């Protein structure tokens, strides 16, 4: 046993467990507390008491969020020849929102308590009195969810603009630009990731519903008549994306919208739902928007928005299939699904079984102790790895505590440098879930980690293998 094994007192049983079982529902408070403790997500403006429903992503959270975005972009844009990307501005011409129907229809019915003046979504009310103070409620009235601001230096003369409530409209108004410049044929998708803003009446459940959030949206333009086939295709693709990235199938389900539930623009719609701690809730919506948006923008702008199909020799307005997901809501689902607690030799181990590609840190370099003989070699190993992998270097506190910290942020691999390493130029790699360890030459470390991070079995042909004890 190497000193690294000795220091971390975990039972070998944990590694043999194999299944990553955990309670179906994790308490949201545990997720919030882990996020705060490990620098994933902090309340916004915390030193001023925070701002309702606003959250800041800390050093680990920013990496996780970026990995979620990158995984989506890779699957949707880079790994396909039929999708291109776009990045449009948050503030758009106000006519866009008249055309899209957001000025008239992007509303929620709201009731207000006559005593405490708290406002509630009418559709979420169970009784007839205020849930907070029992006061009498007003009749429901429609409340527009778009944030308004003014553009221009003199407020009275400035024009009203809105912060976009979705990124999709930036794609529709650029349809013609993209079609003519990309020289691609239909079916063609245009993808965008970016901030959206909604003045939600009842934000909450941590980052599940906030007033500022990030969308990952694809508008996939198809020939009318092929739309149903493409809707089925994208529903499956999107469901599988979450599964591929580690979410357990039993915590996901599809729900088709009832006819009375469909948005004004939608011909059909499915939600991918996840079993959040508060119950099954929408993770992503996949809608068949028909030709609603292009027709509306053509009407309001006076510009023709259609497509000439060379093969069919006809011109038509494409239909659109829209998978629309939230970055933050996905981050929350990935965190909840990855969260696990184990009791190992009387000690609690909290860990995130995050998929390798989502883990904020891929490799942690941990010298056995902050010893002047070990430090130069450990730094050398760190410098070798960090250009290729997001690598952490940590030499504070006991090795056991450092393993625990890395487990809690879901770091797949820890590399331990011990006194034997000085002699044999080998280090120990320890794997997060199985706690298996392999000893490898420093010279081959980069190559081995690269293969493991791509999914190679952990103990394929190591110099020697053992279990962390
Ligand atoms: P909900 O019914 O939860 O309000 P929605 O149907 O209005 O959502 P869409 O407009 O379809 O949501 O947006 C697509 C995705 O964007 C949602 O599935 C969700 O992941 C994310 N999203 C929407 N609103 C918010 C929000 N206020 N905070 C965080 N994410 C959001």
Short mmCIF file of C-alpha atoms and ligand atoms in Angstrom, two decimals:
data_model
loop_
_atom_site.label_atom_id
_atom_site.label_comp_id
_atom_site.label_asym_id
_atom_site.label_seq_id
_atom_site.Cartn_x
_atom_site.Cartn_y
_atom_site.Cartn_z
CA UNK A 1 0.00 0.00 0.00
CA UNK A 2 1.36 3.46 -0.83
CA UNK A 3 1.22 6.21 1.78
CA UNK A 4 -1.47 7.80 -0.35
CA UNK A 5 -3.77 4.81 0.22
CA UNK A 6 -3.12 4.69 3.90
CA UNK A 7 -4.02 8.28 4.40
CA UNK A 8 -7.49 7.96 2.93
CA UNK A 9 -9.56 5.65 5.08
CA UNK A 10 -12.25 4.39 2.78
CA UNK A 11 -13.56 0.89 2.68
CA UNK A 12 -12.86 -1.17 -0.43
CA UNK A 13 -16.58 -2.01 -0.45
CA UNK A 14 -17.34 1.41 -1.78
CA UNK A 15 -15.35 0.73 -4.92
CA UNK A 16 -17.09 -2.55 -5.54
CA UNK A 17 -20.50 -1.00 -5.18
CA UNK A 18 -20.58 -0.46 -8.91
CA UNK A 19 -24.05 1.04 -9.06
CA UNK A 20 -24.25 4.72 -8.38
CA UNK A 21 -27.40 4.43 -6.35
CA UNK A 22 -28.67 7.31 -4.28
CA UNK A 23 -32.00 8.42 -2.94
CA UNK A 24 -34.39 9.24 -5.78
CA UNK A 25 -34.84 12.71 -4.41
CA UNK A 26 -32.00 14.70 -2.95
CA UNK A 27 -32.90 17.49 -0.63
CA UNK A 28 -32.46 20.80 -2.48
CA UNK A 29 -30.90 22.29 0.66
CA UNK A 30 -28.05 19.80 0.39
CA UNK A 31 -27.37 20.87 -3.19
CA UNK A 32 -27.50 24.57 -2.29
CA UNK A 33 -25.17 24.00 0.64
CA UNK A 34 -22.68 21.96 -1.41
CA UNK A 35 -22.72 24.63 -4.11
CA UNK A 36 -21.91 27.33 -1.57
CA UNK A 37 -19.31 25.27 0.29
CA UNK A 38 -17.38 24.25 -2.79
CA UNK A 39 -17.52 27.44 -4.83
CA UNK A 40 -20.07 26.30 -7.38
CA UNK A 41 -22.91 28.79 -6.89
CA UNK A 42 -23.29 31.76 -4.51
CA UNK A 43 -26.27 34.02 -3.81
CA UNK A 44 -25.84 37.17 -5.90
CA UNK A 45 -24.79 40.38 -4.09
CA UNK A 46 -24.53 38.33 -0.93
CA UNK A 47 -22.70 40.98 1.11
CA UNK A 48 -25.78 43.20 0.63
CA UNK A 49 -28.18 40.50 1.69
CA UNK A 50 -28.59 38.94 -1.74
CA UNK A 51 -31.02 39.71 -4.56
CA UNK A 52 -34.05 37.49 -4.93
CA UNK A 53 -33.62 34.68 -7.45
CA UNK A 54 -30.22 35.90 -8.66
CA UNK A 55 -27.21 33.61 -8.35
CA UNK A 56 -23.50 33.88 -9.15
CA UNK A 57 -21.41 31.00 -10.46
CA UNK A 58 -18.18 30.61 -8.50
CA UNK A 59 -14.82 29.21 -9.66
CA UNK A 60 -16.14 25.64 -9.89
CA UNK A 61 -19.60 26.60 -11.11
CA UNK A 62 -18.27 28.64 -13.99
CA UNK A 63 -16.36 25.59 -15.23
CA UNK A 64 -19.38 23.30 -14.84
CA UNK A 65 -21.68 25.72 -16.64
CA UNK A 66 -19.17 26.18 -19.45
CA UNK A 67 -18.88 22.40 -19.79
CA UNK A 68 -22.66 22.07 -20.09
CA UNK A 69 -22.74 24.74 -22.80
CA UNK A 70 -19.77 23.14 -24.59
CA UNK A 71 -21.36 19.68 -24.49
CA UNK A 72 -24.53 21.10 -26.04
CA UNK A 73 -22.65 23.09 -28.68
CA UNK A 74 -20.52 20.08 -29.57
CA UNK A 75 -23.55 17.79 -29.98
CA UNK A 76 -25.71 20.34 -31.76
CA UNK A 77 -23.25 22.36 -33.87
CA UNK A 78 -19.78 20.85 -34.14
CA UNK A 79 -20.75 17.22 -34.62
CA UNK A 80 -23.28 17.98 -37.35
CA UNK A 81 -23.07 19.33 -40.87
CA UNK A 82 -26.68 20.58 -40.83
CA UNK A 83 -26.46 23.10 -37.97
CA UNK A 84 -24.63 26.42 -37.73
CA UNK A 85 -24.20 28.76 -34.76
CA UNK A 86 -25.21 32.35 -34.11
CA UNK A 87 -24.78 34.96 -31.37
CA UNK A 88 -27.33 37.76 -31.54
CA UNK A 89 -27.83 40.81 -29.35
CA UNK A 90 -29.93 40.77 -26.20
CA UNK A 91 -31.73 44.01 -27.10
CA UNK A 92 -33.57 43.87 -30.39
CA UNK A 93 -35.88 46.13 -32.37
CA UNK A 94 -39.14 46.40 -30.36
CA UNK A 95 -41.09 45.37 -33.47
CA UNK A 96 -39.59 41.89 -33.08
CA UNK A 97 -41.64 41.35 -29.92
CA UNK A 98 -44.82 42.65 -31.49
CA UNK A 99 -44.35 40.23 -34.39
CA UNK A 100 -43.49 37.25 -32.19
CA UNK A 101 -46.55 37.80 -30.01
CA UNK A 102 -44.54 38.47 -26.85
CA UNK A 103 -46.01 41.94 -26.29
CA UNK A 104 -49.57 40.61 -26.40
CA UNK A 105 -49.22 37.06 -25.21
CA UNK A 106 -46.10 36.61 -23.08
CA UNK A 107 -48.11 37.02 -19.95
CA UNK A 108 -49.00 35.11 -16.83
CA UNK A 109 -52.18 35.68 -14.82
CA UNK A 110 -51.25 37.16 -11.47
CA UNK A 111 -53.17 37.71 -8.25
CA UNK A 112 -52.13 40.10 -5.50
CA UNK A 113 -52.76 39.85 -1.77
CA UNK A 114 -54.70 42.89 -0.58
CA UNK A 115 -53.01 42.73 2.84
CA UNK A 116 -49.31 41.90 2.32
CA UNK A 117 -49.24 42.81 -1.42
CA UNK A 118 -47.34 39.70 -2.37
CA UNK A 119 -48.06 38.57 -5.92
CA UNK A 120 -48.70 35.00 -6.98
CA UNK A 121 -49.13 33.12 -10.23
CA UNK A 122 -52.89 32.52 -10.43
CA UNK A 123 -52.32 29.08 -11.95
CA UNK A 124 -50.28 27.98 -8.93
CA UNK A 125 -52.85 28.97 -6.31
CA UNK A 126 -54.60 26.18 -4.47
CA UNK A 127 -56.90 28.08 -2.12
CA UNK A 128 -58.57 31.44 -2.45
CA UNK A 129 -56.51 33.25 0.20
CA UNK A 130 -52.89 34.44 0.27
CA UNK A 131 -50.59 31.48 1.13
CA UNK A 132 -48.35 33.82 3.17
CA UNK A 133 -50.78 35.77 5.39
CA UNK A 134 -54.23 34.42 4.53
CA UNK A 135 -55.29 37.82 3.14
CA UNK A 136 -57.89 38.37 0.42
CA UNK A 137 -56.65 38.16 -3.16
CA UNK A 138 -57.38 40.45 -6.13
CA UNK A 139 -58.94 39.15 -9.33
CA UNK A 140 -56.29 37.71 -11.69
CA UNK A 141 -54.79 40.20 -14.13
CA UNK A 142 -52.36 39.61 -16.95
CA UNK A 143 -48.75 40.50 -16.30
CA UNK A 144 -46.15 40.74 -19.07
CA UNK A 145 -42.98 38.87 -18.23
CA UNK A 146 -40.62 40.95 -20.38
CA UNK A 147 -38.20 43.36 -18.72
CA UNK A 148 -38.43 46.83 -20.22
CA UNK A 149 -35.66 49.38 -20.37
CA UNK A 150 -34.99 52.54 -22.35
CA UNK A 151 -32.40 53.04 -25.04
CA UNK A 152 -30.83 56.46 -25.48
CA UNK A 153 -29.30 59.15 -23.25
CA UNK A 154 -32.42 61.22 -22.47
CA UNK A 155 -34.91 59.10 -20.65
CA UNK A 156 -38.07 60.89 -21.79
CA UNK A 157 -37.06 60.70 -25.44
CA UNK A 158 -35.52 57.28 -25.31
CA UNK A 159 -37.25 54.40 -26.96
CA UNK A 160 -38.49 51.42 -25.01
CA UNK A 161 -36.60 48.23 -25.60
CA UNK A 162 -36.96 44.83 -24.01
CA UNK A 163 -34.42 42.38 -22.66
CA UNK A 164 -35.03 39.26 -24.73
CA UNK A 165 -37.09 36.56 -22.99
CA UNK A 166 -35.71 33.92 -25.40
CA UNK A 167 -32.87 33.72 -27.90
CA UNK A 168 -35.05 32.21 -30.63
CA UNK A 169 -36.22 35.50 -32.15
CA UNK A 170 -32.62 36.53 -32.85
CA UNK A 171 -32.40 33.41 -34.98
CA UNK A 172 -35.66 33.98 -36.89
CA UNK A 173 -34.79 37.56 -37.84
CA UNK A 174 -31.42 36.34 -39.16
CA UNK A 175 -32.87 33.43 -41.12
CA UNK A 176 -32.28 35.12 -44.47
CA UNK A 177 -28.75 36.27 -43.57
CA UNK A 178 -27.74 32.76 -42.56
CA UNK A 179 -29.37 31.00 -45.51
CA UNK A 180 -27.76 33.31 -48.07
CA UNK A 181 -24.30 33.35 -46.49
CA UNK A 182 -23.96 29.74 -45.35
CA UNK A 183 -25.04 28.31 -48.72
CA UNK A 184 -26.56 25.35 -46.90
CA UNK A 185 -29.65 23.44 -47.88
CA UNK A 186 -32.66 22.59 -45.77
CA UNK A 187 -33.03 20.94 -43.35
CA UNK A 188 -30.82 23.47 -41.63
CA UNK A 189 -30.52 24.29 -37.95
CA UNK A 190 -29.37 27.55 -36.39
CA UNK A 191 -28.23 27.32 -32.78
CA UNK A 192 -27.68 29.93 -30.14
CA UNK A 193 -26.67 30.03 -26.48
CA UNK A 194 -27.19 33.17 -24.45
CA UNK A 195 -28.84 35.06 -21.64
CA UNK A 196 -32.59 35.51 -21.46
CA UNK A 197 -34.63 37.53 -19.00
CA UNK A 198 -38.13 36.94 -17.67
CA UNK A 199 -39.77 38.87 -14.88
CA UNK A 200 -41.10 35.65 -13.37
CA UNK A 201 -43.82 36.09 -10.76
CA UNK A 202 -42.70 33.16 -8.67
CA UNK A 203 -39.02 32.43 -9.22
CA UNK A 204 -37.46 29.86 -6.94
CA UNK A 205 -36.16 26.39 -6.30
CA UNK A 206 -32.58 27.64 -6.45
CA UNK A 207 -31.48 28.03 -10.10
CA UNK A 208 -34.55 26.19 -11.46
CA UNK A 209 -36.52 29.36 -12.11
CA UNK A 210 -34.71 32.68 -12.09
CA UNK A 211 -35.33 36.04 -13.72
CA UNK A 212 -32.00 36.00 -15.55
CA UNK A 213 -30.94 32.70 -17.06
CA UNK A 214 -29.27 31.16 -20.07
CA UNK A 215 -30.97 29.47 -22.98
CA UNK A 216 -29.56 26.86 -25.38
CA UNK A 217 -31.87 26.97 -28.38
CA UNK A 218 -31.91 25.35 -31.77
CA UNK A 219 -34.27 26.38 -34.56
CA UNK A 220 -34.27 23.55 -37.07
CA UNK A 221 -35.83 24.63 -40.39
CA UNK A 222 -37.47 21.87 -42.42
CA UNK A 223 -39.71 21.37 -45.41
CA UNK A 224 -43.41 21.46 -44.41
CA UNK A 225 -44.73 17.93 -44.29
CA UNK A 226 -41.47 16.56 -42.86
CA UNK A 227 -41.97 18.44 -39.59
CA UNK A 228 -43.56 15.60 -37.62
CA UNK A 229 -40.72 13.26 -38.49
CA UNK A 230 -38.16 15.86 -37.41
CA UNK A 231 -40.02 16.57 -34.19
CA UNK A 232 -39.79 12.87 -33.29
CA UNK A 233 -36.12 12.90 -34.24
CA UNK A 234 -35.25 15.88 -32.05
CA UNK A 235 -37.28 14.65 -29.07
CA UNK A 236 -35.22 11.48 -29.10
CA UNK A 237 -31.91 13.26 -29.69
CA UNK A 238 -32.47 15.64 -26.83
CA UNK A 239 -33.65 12.96 -24.40
CA UNK A 240 -30.58 10.87 -25.23
CA UNK A 241 -28.25 13.83 -24.73
CA UNK A 242 -29.08 13.97 -21.02
CA UNK A 243 -28.69 10.20 -20.70
CA UNK A 244 -25.31 10.23 -22.46
CA UNK A 245 -24.14 12.85 -20.01
CA UNK A 246 -24.99 10.66 -17.05
CA UNK A 247 -28.58 11.43 -16.05
CA UNK A 248 -30.34 8.24 -15.08
CA UNK A 249 -33.14 7.29 -17.44
CA UNK A 250 -35.55 6.63 -14.60
CA UNK A 251 -35.26 10.28 -13.57
CA UNK A 252 -36.26 11.51 -17.03
CA UNK A 253 -39.55 11.30 -18.86
CA UNK A 254 -41.28 12.79 -21.88
CA UNK A 255 -44.59 14.57 -21.69
CA UNK A 256 -46.59 15.67 -24.70
CA UNK A 257 -48.51 18.92 -24.28
CA UNK A 258 -52.29 18.66 -24.35
CA UNK A 259 -54.04 20.67 -27.09
CA UNK A 260 -55.28 23.21 -24.51
CA UNK A 261 -51.77 23.68 -23.17
CA UNK A 262 -49.96 24.43 -26.43
CA UNK A 263 -48.42 27.90 -26.82
CA UNK A 264 -50.03 30.12 -29.47
CA UNK A 265 -47.23 29.37 -31.95
CA UNK A 266 -46.97 25.62 -31.41
CA UNK A 267 -48.51 22.82 -33.46
CA UNK A 268 -47.14 20.17 -31.11
CA UNK A 269 -44.74 20.13 -28.14
CA UNK A 270 -42.98 17.68 -25.84
CA UNK A 271 -41.29 18.44 -22.56
CA UNK A 272 -38.32 16.47 -21.32
CA UNK A 273 -39.05 16.36 -17.61
CA UNK A 274 -36.66 15.57 -14.77
CA UNK A 275 -37.50 14.32 -11.32
CA UNK A 276 -36.35 17.38 -9.37
CA UNK A 277 -36.64 17.35 -5.55
CA UNK A 278 -39.94 19.26 -5.89
CA UNK A 279 -41.30 16.67 -8.35
CA UNK A 280 -41.38 16.13 -12.11
CA UNK A 281 -40.69 19.46 -13.84
CA UNK A 282 -39.73 20.70 -17.28
CA UNK A 283 -36.08 20.48 -18.19
CA UNK A 284 -36.43 21.26 -21.88
CA UNK A 285 -39.23 21.89 -24.38
CA UNK A 286 -39.20 20.62 -27.96
CA UNK A 287 -41.85 22.35 -30.06
CA UNK A 288 -43.06 22.22 -33.62
CA UNK A 289 -43.51 25.94 -34.28
CA UNK A 290 -44.72 25.43 -37.85
CA UNK A 291 -44.17 28.54 -40.01
CA UNK A 292 -45.55 30.91 -37.36
CA UNK A 293 -42.38 32.90 -36.73
CA UNK A 294 -41.14 33.39 -40.28
CA UNK A 295 -44.63 34.37 -41.46
CA UNK A 296 -45.02 36.86 -38.60
CA UNK A 297 -41.62 38.47 -39.20
CA UNK A 298 -42.22 38.64 -42.94
CA UNK A 299 -45.56 40.35 -42.28
CA UNK A 300 -44.20 42.85 -39.77
CA UNK A 301 -40.90 43.64 -41.50
CA UNK A 302 -42.10 43.60 -45.10
CA UNK A 303 -39.19 41.29 -46.00
CA UNK A 304 -39.84 37.99 -47.66
CA UNK A 305 -38.65 35.11 -45.48
CA UNK A 306 -38.90 31.97 -47.56
CA UNK A 307 -36.66 29.31 -49.04
CA UNK A 308 -36.17 28.26 -52.63
CA UNK A 309 -35.79 24.48 -52.76
CA UNK A 310 -33.63 23.76 -55.80
CA UNK A 311 -34.27 20.04 -55.77
CA UNK A 312 -38.05 20.34 -55.54
CA UNK A 313 -38.07 23.44 -57.75
CA UNK A 314 -40.41 25.25 -55.35
CA UNK A 315 -40.44 28.06 -52.87
CA UNK A 316 -41.90 27.67 -49.39
CA UNK A 317 -41.80 29.01 -45.87
CA UNK A 318 -40.00 26.38 -43.78
CA UNK A 319 -41.45 24.87 -40.63
CA UNK A 320 -39.37 25.00 -37.49
CA UNK A 321 -38.63 22.40 -34.84
CA UNK A 322 -37.30 24.03 -31.69
CA UNK A 323 -35.48 22.20 -28.90
CA UNK A 324 -35.17 24.85 -26.17
CA UNK A 325 -33.20 24.08 -23.03
CA UNK A 326 -31.96 26.05 -20.05
CA UNK A 327 -28.25 26.00 -19.16
CA UNK A 328 -28.92 26.68 -15.49
CA UNK A 329 -31.76 24.19 -15.21
CA UNK A 330 -29.56 21.56 -16.86
CA UNK A 331 -26.73 22.36 -14.44
CA UNK A 332 -29.18 21.82 -11.58
CA UNK A 333 -30.38 18.48 -12.97
CA UNK A 334 -26.79 17.29 -13.52
CA UNK A 335 -25.86 18.28 -9.97
CA UNK A 336 -28.88 16.60 -8.41
CA UNK A 337 -28.43 13.42 -10.41
CA UNK A 338 -24.71 13.26 -9.62
CA UNK A 339 -25.08 13.89 -5.90
CA UNK A 340 -24.33 10.94 -3.69
CA UNK A 341 -23.51 10.23 -0.07
CA UNK A 342 -21.79 7.09 1.15
CA UNK A 343 -21.10 5.80 4.57
CA UNK A 344 -17.61 4.36 4.47
CA UNK A 345 -16.01 2.96 7.61
CA UNK A 346 -18.11 5.23 9.73
CA UNK A 347 -17.22 8.29 7.70
CA UNK A 348 -19.50 10.11 5.33
CA UNK A 349 -18.26 10.61 1.79
CA UNK A 350 -20.20 13.14 -0.29
CA UNK A 351 -19.45 13.02 -3.98
CA UNK A 352 -20.66 14.12 -7.37
CA UNK A 353 -20.65 11.37 -9.99
CA UNK A 354 -20.46 14.00 -12.71
CA UNK A 355 -19.75 12.82 -16.22
CA UNK A 356 -16.05 13.33 -17.06
CA UNK A 357 -16.84 15.94 -19.67
CA UNK A 358 -18.90 18.00 -17.20
CA UNK A 359 -16.62 17.82 -14.14
CA UNK A 360 -15.25 21.31 -13.36
CA UNK A 361 -11.76 19.93 -12.64
CA UNK A 362 -10.50 16.88 -14.52
CA UNK A 363 -7.35 16.15 -12.56
CA UNK A 364 -6.13 17.19 -9.12
CA UNK A 365 -2.42 17.04 -8.40
CA UNK A 366 -1.90 16.27 -4.74
CA UNK A 367 1.56 15.96 -3.19
CA UNK A 368 1.29 13.68 -0.18
CA UNK A 369 2.31 16.57 2.04
CA UNK A 370 3.68 20.07 1.68
CA UNK A 371 7.21 18.77 1.89
CA UNK A 372 10.08 20.65 0.30
CA UNK A 373 11.31 17.47 -1.37
CA UNK A 374 7.90 16.66 -2.89
CA UNK A 375 6.85 20.14 -3.99
CA UNK A 376 9.19 20.55 -7.02
CA UNK A 377 8.14 17.21 -8.53
CA UNK A 378 4.44 17.89 -7.81
CA UNK A 379 4.69 21.32 -9.45
CA UNK A 380 6.47 19.75 -12.42
CA UNK A 381 3.60 17.26 -12.81
CA UNK A 382 1.04 20.07 -12.53
CA UNK A 383 2.81 22.17 -15.16
CA UNK A 384 2.91 19.20 -17.47
CA UNK A 385 -0.82 18.51 -17.15
CA UNK A 386 -2.45 21.93 -16.99
CA UNK A 387 -2.05 22.90 -20.67
CA UNK A 388 -4.12 19.83 -21.60
CA UNK A 389 -6.58 19.32 -18.75
CA UNK A 390 -8.29 21.60 -16.25
CA UNK A 391 -5.99 20.74 -13.36
CA UNK A 392 -6.08 21.72 -9.71
CA UNK A 393 -3.07 21.80 -7.41
CA UNK A 394 -3.72 21.35 -3.73
CA UNK A 395 -1.21 20.74 -0.96
CA UNK A 396 -3.12 22.06 2.03
CA UNK A 397 -4.40 19.85 4.88
CA UNK A 398 -4.32 16.05 5.01
CA UNK A 399 -4.47 14.01 1.82
CA UNK A 400 -7.74 12.48 3.04
CA UNK A 401 -9.43 15.87 3.30
CA UNK A 402 -8.10 16.86 -0.10
CA UNK A 403 -9.61 13.71 -1.64
CA UNK A 404 -12.93 14.60 0.04
CA UNK A 405 -12.84 18.10 -1.44
CA UNK A 406 -12.20 16.76 -4.93
CA UNK A 407 -14.96 14.15 -4.52
CA UNK A 408 -17.40 16.90 -3.62
CA UNK A 409 -16.75 18.79 -6.84
CA UNK A 410 -16.71 15.59 -8.88
CA UNK A 411 -13.04 15.52 -9.95
CA UNK A 412 -12.66 12.21 -11.83
CA UNK A 413 -8.93 11.70 -11.14
CA UNK A 414 -6.50 12.59 -8.38
CA UNK A 415 -2.78 12.19 -8.97
CA UNK A 416 -0.77 11.66 -5.81
CA UNK A 417 2.94 12.28 -5.58
CA UNK A 418 4.58 10.46 -2.67
CA UNK A 419 8.14 9.85 -1.50
CA UNK A 420 8.46 6.75 -3.67
CA UNK A 421 7.72 8.98 -6.66
CA UNK A 422 11.04 10.77 -6.09
CA UNK A 423 12.82 7.45 -6.57
CA UNK A 424 10.78 5.59 -9.19
CA UNK A 425 9.32 8.59 -11.09
CA UNK A 426 5.87 7.06 -10.80
CA UNK A 427 2.67 8.49 -9.38
CA UNK A 428 -0.68 7.10 -8.25
CA UNK A 429 -3.88 7.92 -10.10
CA UNK A 430 -7.02 7.47 -8.00
CA UNK A 431 -10.43 7.24 -9.62
CA UNK A 432 -13.36 9.02 -7.99
CA UNK A 433 -16.21 6.50 -8.22
CA UNK A 434 -14.47 3.15 -7.78
CA UNK A 435 -11.62 4.46 -5.63
CA UNK A 436 -9.36 2.20 -7.67
CA UNK A 437 -5.76 3.26 -7.93
CA UNK A 438 -3.13 2.66 -10.55
CA UNK A 439 0.53 3.43 -10.43
CA UNK A 440 1.95 4.88 -13.63
CA UNK A 441 5.20 6.44 -14.86
CA UNK A 442 5.11 10.24 -14.87
CA UNK A 443 6.27 10.15 -18.46
CA UNK A 444 3.08 8.38 -19.52
CA UNK A 445 0.73 10.23 -17.19
CA UNK A 446 -0.64 12.70 -19.76
CA UNK A 447 -1.34 10.01 -22.33
CA UNK A 448 -2.99 7.73 -19.76
CA UNK A 449 -5.20 10.49 -18.35
CA UNK A 450 -6.25 11.50 -21.84
CA UNK A 451 -7.41 7.94 -22.55
CA UNK A 452 -9.22 7.67 -19.21
CA UNK A 453 -10.94 11.00 -19.74
CA UNK A 454 -12.16 9.71 -23.08
CA UNK A 455 -13.74 6.79 -21.23
CA UNK A 456 -11.12 4.02 -21.36
CA UNK A 457 -11.61 1.49 -18.55
CA UNK A 458 -9.76 2.75 -15.53
CA UNK A 459 -7.54 -0.25 -14.81
CA UNK A 460 -6.74 -1.25 -18.39
CA UNK A 461 -3.09 -2.41 -18.37
CA UNK A 462 -1.71 -0.37 -15.49
CA UNK A 463 1.65 -1.08 -13.94
CA UNK A 464 -0.22 -2.23 -10.88
CA UNK A 465 -3.69 -1.77 -9.51
CA UNK A 466 -5.04 -1.57 -6.03
CA UNK A 467 -7.95 -0.13 -4.16
CA UNK A 468 -7.86 2.92 -1.99
CA UNK A 469 -8.04 1.67 1.60
P1 LIG B 1 -41.61 27.05 -17.47
O1 LIG B 1 -42.90 26.39 -17.86
O2 LIG B 1 -40.77 26.27 -16.50
O3 LIG B 1 -41.73 28.49 -17.13
P2 LIG B 1 -41.25 27.53 -20.23
O4 LIG B 1 -42.07 26.45 -20.85
O5 LIG B 1 -41.75 28.91 -20.17
O6 LIG B 1 -40.74 27.06 -18.79
P3 LIG B 1 -39.45 27.72 -22.40
O7 LIG B 1 -39.88 29.06 -22.82
O8 LIG B 1 -39.91 26.55 -23.19
O9 LIG B 1 -39.83 27.52 -20.89
O10 LIG B 1 -37.88 27.70 -22.24
C1 LIG B 1 -37.13 26.55 -22.49
C2 LIG B 1 -36.28 26.19 -21.30
O11 LIG B 1 -35.63 27.32 -20.75
C3 LIG B 1 -37.05 25.59 -20.12
O12 LIG B 1 -37.30 24.22 -20.34
C4 LIG B 1 -36.05 25.80 -19.01
O13 LIG B 1 -35.01 24.82 -19.04
C5 LIG B 1 -35.46 27.14 -19.37
N1 LIG B 1 -36.13 28.22 -18.64
C6 LIG B 1 -37.27 28.86 -18.97
N2 LIG B 1 -37.59 29.78 -18.08
C7 LIG B 1 -36.62 29.76 -17.12
C8 LIG B 1 -36.38 30.47 -15.92
N3 LIG B 1 -37.18 31.45 -15.52
N4 LIG B 1 -35.28 30.16 -15.19
C9 LIG B 1 -34.44 29.18 -15.59
N5 LIG B 1 -34.61 28.46 -16.72
C10 LIG B 1 -35.68 28.73 -17.48
#
